[in-house]
mmCIF file of C-alpha atoms in Angstrom:
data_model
loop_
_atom_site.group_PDB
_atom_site.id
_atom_site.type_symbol
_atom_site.label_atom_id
_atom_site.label_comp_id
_atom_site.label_asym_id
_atom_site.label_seq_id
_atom_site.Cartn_x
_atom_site.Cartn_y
_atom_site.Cartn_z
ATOM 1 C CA UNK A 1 41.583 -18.676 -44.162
ATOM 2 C CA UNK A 2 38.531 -16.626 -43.250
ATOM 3 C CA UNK A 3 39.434 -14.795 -39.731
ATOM 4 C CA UNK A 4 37.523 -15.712 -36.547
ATOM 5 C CA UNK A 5 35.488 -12.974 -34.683
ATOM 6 C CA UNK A 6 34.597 -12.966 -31.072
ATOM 7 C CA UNK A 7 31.473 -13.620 -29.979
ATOM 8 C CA UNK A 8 29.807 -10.217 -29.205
ATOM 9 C CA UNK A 9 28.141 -10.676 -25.668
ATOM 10 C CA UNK A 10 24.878 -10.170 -24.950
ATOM 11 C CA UNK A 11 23.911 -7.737 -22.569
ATOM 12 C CA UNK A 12 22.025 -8.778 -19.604
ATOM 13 C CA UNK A 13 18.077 -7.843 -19.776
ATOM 14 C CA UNK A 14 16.947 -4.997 -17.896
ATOM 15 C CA UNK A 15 14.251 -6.530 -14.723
ATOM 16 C CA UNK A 16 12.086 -3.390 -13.556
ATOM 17 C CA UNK A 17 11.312 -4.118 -9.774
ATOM 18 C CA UNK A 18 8.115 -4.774 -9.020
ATOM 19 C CA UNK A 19 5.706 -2.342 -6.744
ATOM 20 C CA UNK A 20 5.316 -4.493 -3.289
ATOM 21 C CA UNK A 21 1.148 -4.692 -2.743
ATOM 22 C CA UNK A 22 0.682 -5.488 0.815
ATOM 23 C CA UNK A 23 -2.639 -3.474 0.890
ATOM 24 C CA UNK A 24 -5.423 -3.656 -1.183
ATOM 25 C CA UNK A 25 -8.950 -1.865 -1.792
ATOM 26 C CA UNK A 26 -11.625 -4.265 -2.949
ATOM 27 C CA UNK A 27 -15.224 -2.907 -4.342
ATOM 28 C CA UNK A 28 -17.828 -5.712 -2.928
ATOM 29 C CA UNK A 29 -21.202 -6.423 -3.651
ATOM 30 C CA UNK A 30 -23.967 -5.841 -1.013
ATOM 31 C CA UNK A 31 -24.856 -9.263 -0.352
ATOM 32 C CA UNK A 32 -20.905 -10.389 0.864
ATOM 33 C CA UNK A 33 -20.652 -8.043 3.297
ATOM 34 C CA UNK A 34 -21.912 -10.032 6.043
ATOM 35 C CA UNK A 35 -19.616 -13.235 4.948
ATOM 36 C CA UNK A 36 -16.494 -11.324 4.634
ATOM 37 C CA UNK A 37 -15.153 -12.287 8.195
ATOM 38 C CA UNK A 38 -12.363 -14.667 7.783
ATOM 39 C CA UNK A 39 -9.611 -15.593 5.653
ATOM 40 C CA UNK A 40 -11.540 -18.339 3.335
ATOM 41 C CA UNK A 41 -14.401 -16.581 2.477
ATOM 42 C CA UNK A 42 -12.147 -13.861 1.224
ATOM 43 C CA UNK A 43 -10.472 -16.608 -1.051
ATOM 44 C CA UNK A 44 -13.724 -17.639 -1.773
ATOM 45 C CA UNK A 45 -15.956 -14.901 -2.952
ATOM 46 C CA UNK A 46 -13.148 -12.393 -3.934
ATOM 47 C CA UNK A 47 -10.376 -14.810 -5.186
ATOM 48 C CA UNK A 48 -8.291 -12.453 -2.823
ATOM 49 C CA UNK A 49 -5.470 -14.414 -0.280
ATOM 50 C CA UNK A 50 -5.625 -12.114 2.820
ATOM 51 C CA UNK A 51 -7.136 -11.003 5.987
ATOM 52 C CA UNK A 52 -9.632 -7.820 6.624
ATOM 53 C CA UNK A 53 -7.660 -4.828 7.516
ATOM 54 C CA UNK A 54 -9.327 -2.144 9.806
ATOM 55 C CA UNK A 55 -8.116 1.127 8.621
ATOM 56 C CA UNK A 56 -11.025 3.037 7.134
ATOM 57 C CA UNK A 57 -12.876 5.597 9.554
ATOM 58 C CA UNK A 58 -16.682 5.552 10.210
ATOM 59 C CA UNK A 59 -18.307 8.732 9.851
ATOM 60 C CA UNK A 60 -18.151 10.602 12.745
ATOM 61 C CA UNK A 61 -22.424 11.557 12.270
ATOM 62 C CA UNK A 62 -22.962 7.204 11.951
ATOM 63 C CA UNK A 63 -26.276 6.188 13.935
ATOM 64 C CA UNK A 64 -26.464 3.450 15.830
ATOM 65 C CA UNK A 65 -29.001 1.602 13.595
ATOM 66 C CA UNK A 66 -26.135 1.835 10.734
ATOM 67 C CA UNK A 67 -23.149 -0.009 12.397
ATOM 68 C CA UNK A 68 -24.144 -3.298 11.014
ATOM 69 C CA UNK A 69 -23.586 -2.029 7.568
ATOM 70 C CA UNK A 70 -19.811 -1.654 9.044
ATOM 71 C CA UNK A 71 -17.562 -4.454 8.545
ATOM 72 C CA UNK A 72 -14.878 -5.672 11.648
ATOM 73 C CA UNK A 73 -16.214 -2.220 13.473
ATOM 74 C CA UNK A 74 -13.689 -0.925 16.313
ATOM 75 C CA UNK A 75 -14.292 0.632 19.591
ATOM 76 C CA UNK A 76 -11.798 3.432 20.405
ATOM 77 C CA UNK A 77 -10.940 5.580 23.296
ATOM 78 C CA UNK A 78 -10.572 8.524 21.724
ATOM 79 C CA UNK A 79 -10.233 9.445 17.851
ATOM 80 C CA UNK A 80 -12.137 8.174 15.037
ATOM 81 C CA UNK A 81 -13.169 4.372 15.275
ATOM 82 C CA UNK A 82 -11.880 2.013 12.302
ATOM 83 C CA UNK A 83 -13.246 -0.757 10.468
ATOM 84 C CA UNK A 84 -12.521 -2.847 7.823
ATOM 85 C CA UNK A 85 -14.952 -1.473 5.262
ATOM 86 C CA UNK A 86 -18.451 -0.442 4.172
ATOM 87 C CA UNK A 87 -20.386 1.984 2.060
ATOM 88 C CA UNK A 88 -18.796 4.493 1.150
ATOM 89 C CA UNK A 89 -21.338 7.364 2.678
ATOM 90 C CA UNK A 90 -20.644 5.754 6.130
ATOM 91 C CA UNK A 91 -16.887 5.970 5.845
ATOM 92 C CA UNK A 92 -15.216 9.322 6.440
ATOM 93 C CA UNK A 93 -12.940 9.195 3.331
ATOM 94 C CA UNK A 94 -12.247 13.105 3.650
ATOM 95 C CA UNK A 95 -11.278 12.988 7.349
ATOM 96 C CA UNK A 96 -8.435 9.527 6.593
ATOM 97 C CA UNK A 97 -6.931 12.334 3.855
ATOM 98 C CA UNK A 98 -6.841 15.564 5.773
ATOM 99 C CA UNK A 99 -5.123 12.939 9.055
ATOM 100 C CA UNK A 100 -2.837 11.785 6.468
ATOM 101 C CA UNK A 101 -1.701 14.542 4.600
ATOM 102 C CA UNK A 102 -1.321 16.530 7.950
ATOM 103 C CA UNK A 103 0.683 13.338 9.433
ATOM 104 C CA UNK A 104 2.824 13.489 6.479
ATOM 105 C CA UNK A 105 3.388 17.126 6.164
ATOM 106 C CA UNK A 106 4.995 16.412 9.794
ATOM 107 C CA UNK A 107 6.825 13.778 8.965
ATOM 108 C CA UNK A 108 8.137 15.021 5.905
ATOM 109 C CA UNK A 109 9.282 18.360 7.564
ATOM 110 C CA UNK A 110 11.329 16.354 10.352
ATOM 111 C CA UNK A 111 12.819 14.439 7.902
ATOM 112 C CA UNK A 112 14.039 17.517 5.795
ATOM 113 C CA UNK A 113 15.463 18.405 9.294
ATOM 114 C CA UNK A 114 17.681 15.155 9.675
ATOM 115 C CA UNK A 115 19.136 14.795 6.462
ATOM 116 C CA UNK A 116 20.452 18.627 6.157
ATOM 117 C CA UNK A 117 23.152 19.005 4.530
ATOM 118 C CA UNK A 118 23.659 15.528 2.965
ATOM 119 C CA UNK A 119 23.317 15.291 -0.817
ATOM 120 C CA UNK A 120 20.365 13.447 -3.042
ATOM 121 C CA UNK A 121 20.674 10.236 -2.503
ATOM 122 C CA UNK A 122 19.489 7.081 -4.835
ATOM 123 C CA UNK A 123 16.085 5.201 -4.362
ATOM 124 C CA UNK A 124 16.479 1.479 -3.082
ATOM 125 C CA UNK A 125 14.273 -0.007 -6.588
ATOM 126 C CA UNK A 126 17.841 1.535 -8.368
ATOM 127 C CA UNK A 127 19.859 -0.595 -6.703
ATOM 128 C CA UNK A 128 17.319 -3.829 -6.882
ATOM 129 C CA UNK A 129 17.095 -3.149 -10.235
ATOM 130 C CA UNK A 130 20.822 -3.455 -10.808
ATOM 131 C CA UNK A 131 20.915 -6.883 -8.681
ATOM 132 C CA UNK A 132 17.911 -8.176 -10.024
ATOM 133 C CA UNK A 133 19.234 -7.219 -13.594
ATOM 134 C CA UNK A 134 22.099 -9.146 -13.085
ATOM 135 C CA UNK A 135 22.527 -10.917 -9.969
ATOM 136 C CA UNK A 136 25.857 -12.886 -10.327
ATOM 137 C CA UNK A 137 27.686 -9.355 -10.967
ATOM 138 C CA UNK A 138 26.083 -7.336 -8.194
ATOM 139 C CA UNK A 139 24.828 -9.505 -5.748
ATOM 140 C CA UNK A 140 21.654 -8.780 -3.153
ATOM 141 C CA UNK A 141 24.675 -8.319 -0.354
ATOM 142 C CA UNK A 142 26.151 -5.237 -2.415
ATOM 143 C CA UNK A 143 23.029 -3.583 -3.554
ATOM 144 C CA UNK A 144 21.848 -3.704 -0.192
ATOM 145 C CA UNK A 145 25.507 -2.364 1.466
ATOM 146 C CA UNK A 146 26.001 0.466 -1.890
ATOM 147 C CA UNK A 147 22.248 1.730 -0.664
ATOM 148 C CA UNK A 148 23.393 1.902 2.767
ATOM 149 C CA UNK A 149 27.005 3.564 2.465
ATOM 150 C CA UNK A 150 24.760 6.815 0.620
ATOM 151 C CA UNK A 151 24.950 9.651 3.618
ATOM 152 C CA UNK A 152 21.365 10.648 3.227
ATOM 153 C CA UNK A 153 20.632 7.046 3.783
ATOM 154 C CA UNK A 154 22.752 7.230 7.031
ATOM 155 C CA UNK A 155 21.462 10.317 8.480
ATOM 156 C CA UNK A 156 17.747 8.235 8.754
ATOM 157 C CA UNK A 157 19.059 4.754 9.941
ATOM 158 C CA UNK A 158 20.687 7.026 12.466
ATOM 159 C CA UNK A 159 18.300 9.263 13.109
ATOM 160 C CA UNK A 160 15.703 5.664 13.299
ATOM 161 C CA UNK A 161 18.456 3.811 15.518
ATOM 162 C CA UNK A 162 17.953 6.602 17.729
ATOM 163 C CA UNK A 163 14.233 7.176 18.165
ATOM 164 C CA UNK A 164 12.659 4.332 16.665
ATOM 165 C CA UNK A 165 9.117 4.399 16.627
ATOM 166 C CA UNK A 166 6.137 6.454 15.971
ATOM 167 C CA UNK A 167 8.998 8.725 14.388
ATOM 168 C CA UNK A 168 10.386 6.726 11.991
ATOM 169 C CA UNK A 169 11.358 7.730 8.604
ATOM 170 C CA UNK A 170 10.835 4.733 6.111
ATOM 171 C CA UNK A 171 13.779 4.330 3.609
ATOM 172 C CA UNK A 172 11.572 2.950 1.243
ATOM 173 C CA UNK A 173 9.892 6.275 1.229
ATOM 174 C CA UNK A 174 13.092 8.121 0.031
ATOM 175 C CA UNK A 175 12.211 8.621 -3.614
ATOM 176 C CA UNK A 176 9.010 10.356 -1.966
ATOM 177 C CA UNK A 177 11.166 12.463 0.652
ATOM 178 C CA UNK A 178 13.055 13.577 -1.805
ATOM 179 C CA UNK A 179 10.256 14.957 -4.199
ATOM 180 C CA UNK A 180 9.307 17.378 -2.039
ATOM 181 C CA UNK A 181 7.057 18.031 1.017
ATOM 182 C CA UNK A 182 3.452 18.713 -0.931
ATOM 183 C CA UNK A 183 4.415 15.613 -3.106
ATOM 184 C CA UNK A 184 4.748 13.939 0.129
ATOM 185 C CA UNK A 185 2.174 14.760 1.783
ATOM 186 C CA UNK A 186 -0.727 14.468 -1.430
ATOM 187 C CA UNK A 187 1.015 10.970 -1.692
ATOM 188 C CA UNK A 188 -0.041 9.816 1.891
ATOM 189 C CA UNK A 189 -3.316 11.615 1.732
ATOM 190 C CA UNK A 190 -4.056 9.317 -1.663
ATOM 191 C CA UNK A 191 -2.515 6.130 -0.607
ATOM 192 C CA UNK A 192 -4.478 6.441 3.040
ATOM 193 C CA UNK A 193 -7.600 5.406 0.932
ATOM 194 C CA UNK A 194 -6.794 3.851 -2.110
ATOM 195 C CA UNK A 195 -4.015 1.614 -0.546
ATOM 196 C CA UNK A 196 -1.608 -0.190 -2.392
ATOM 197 C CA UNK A 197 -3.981 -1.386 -5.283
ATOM 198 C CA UNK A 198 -7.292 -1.593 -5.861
ATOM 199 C CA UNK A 199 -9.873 -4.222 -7.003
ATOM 200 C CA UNK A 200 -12.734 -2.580 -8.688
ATOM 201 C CA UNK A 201 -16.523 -3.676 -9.773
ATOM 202 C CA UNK A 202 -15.867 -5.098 -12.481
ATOM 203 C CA UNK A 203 -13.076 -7.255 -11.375
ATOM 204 C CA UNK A 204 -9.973 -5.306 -12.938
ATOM 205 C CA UNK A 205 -7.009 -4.918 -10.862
ATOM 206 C CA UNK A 206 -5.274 -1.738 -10.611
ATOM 207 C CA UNK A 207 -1.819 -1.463 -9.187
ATOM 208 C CA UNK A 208 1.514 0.610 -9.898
ATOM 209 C CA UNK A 209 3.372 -1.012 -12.736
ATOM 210 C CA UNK A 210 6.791 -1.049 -11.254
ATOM 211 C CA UNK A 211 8.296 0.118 -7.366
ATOM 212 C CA UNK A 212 9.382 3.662 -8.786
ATOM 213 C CA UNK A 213 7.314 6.665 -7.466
ATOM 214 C CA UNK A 214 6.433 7.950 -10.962
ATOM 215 C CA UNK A 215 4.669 4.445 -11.658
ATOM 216 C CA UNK A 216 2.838 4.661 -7.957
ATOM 217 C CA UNK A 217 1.713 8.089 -9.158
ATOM 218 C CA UNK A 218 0.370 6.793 -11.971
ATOM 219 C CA UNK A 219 -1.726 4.204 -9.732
ATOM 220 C CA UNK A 220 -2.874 6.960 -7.264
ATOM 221 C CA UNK A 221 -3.802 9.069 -10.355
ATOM 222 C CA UNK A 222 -6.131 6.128 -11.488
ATOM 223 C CA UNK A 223 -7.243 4.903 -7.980
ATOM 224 C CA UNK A 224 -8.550 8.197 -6.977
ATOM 225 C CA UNK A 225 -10.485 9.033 -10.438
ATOM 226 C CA UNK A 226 -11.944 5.807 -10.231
ATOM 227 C CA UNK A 227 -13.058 5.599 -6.824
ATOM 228 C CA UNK A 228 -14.380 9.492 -7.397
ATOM 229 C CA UNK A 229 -16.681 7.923 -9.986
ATOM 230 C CA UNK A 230 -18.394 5.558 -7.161
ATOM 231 C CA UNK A 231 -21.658 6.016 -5.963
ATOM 232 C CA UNK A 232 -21.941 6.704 -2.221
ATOM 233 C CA UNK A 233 -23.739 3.225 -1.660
ATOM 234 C CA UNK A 234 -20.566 1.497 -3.213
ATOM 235 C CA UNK A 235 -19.317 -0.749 -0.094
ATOM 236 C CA UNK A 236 -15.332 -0.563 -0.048
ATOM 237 C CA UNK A 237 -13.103 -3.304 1.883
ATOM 238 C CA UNK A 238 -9.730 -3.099 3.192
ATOM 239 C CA UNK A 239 -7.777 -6.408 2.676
ATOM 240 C CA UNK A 240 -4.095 -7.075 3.716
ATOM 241 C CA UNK A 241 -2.978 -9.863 1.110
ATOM 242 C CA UNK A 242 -0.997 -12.597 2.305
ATOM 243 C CA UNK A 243 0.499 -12.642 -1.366
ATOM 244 C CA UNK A 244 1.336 -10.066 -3.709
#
């Protein structure tokens, strides 16, 4: 009588987190720009669920004859003034990356200052992965309390619980943090105008293929080639999508 083996079990299959787009760049033709006001026409004409975001700066040498090329333009106090998008020779791309990289380089030192001391800590897309991986055996609840029991991880929710604000130090920037201030800070100064993804001329969408910071690098490395490849009359538009 032949012997009976035990089933071998198969291992569960590996589910790579996906990058969260909340942000995206969108290259537009000349004649939408005027029609790109509300939520439907973005649906529309773009095929792009969201609302215009005002985060680009106008050139600081824009006449007064040239606002109308502007899209959503903002008046401000003091500072740059923002709008929502435009070409590209009227925005003051240079200016957003210098602000950001110097806002980073900030940022990134008082952060190095908080967690001193504490050991390298894992990125929250490791512990997503794991739940989403498997999500009977390690459930949202655990991923989400294993993350949180890491003492780097403490020393920014407490340093956030205590000055929570313009000072904040995202956790889902750890992976970031931890590469190391000029990583950092060349991040911010890339992401600050190529956003989360970007939708380019020719209708191809470009994005980060997972929620790592290798695969975001990748993104930023292909964002900022392509929109170096623009011409100057290009007309860019900042869209926060509803969906990813």
């Amino acid at each position: 009588m032949a012997k009976k083996t035990a089933p071998v079990a198969t291992p569960a299959p590996v589910v790579i987190p996906g990058a969260v787009v909340r942000t995206m760049t969108v290259c537009i033709p000349d004649q939408l720009s005027p029609v790109l006001d509300s939520a439907r026409h973005l649906e529309r004409h773009l095929g792009v669920a969201g609302t215009s975001c005002p985060r680009y700066w106008a050139s600081p040498a824009l006449y007064p004859w040239q606002r109308r090329q502007l899209i959503d333009l903002r008046k401000a106090k003091t500072g740059p003034r923002y709008c929502a998008g435009g070409p590209i020779h009227l925005l003051d791309l240079a200016g957003m990356r210098h602000g950001a990289y110097v806002g980073a380089s900030v940022r990134h030192a008082q952060w190095a200052h908080v967690v001193a001391g504490t050991k390298a800590a894992a990125a929250w897309p490791v512990f997503l992965q794991k739940h989403l991986s498997d999500p009977s055996a390690y459930p949202m609840d655990t991923a989400i309390a294993e993350f949180n029991r890491q003492p780097r991880v403490q020393a920014m929710r407490m340093y956030n619980a205590a000055a929570y604000g313009a000072g904040h130090l995202g956790l889902g920037d750890l992976e970031m943090f931890q590469a190391g201030a000029s990583a950092y800070a060349n991040y911010h100064a890339l992401w600050a105008v190529c956003t989360d993804a970007f939708l380019t001329e020719a209708g191809d969408r470009l994005r980060p293929a997972s929620a790592y910071f290798a695969d975001r690098i990748t993104y930023l490395e292909q964002a900022a080639r392509y929109l170096d490849t623009l011409d100057d009359a290009q007309r860019l538009f900042a869209v926060n999508l509803h969906h990813q």
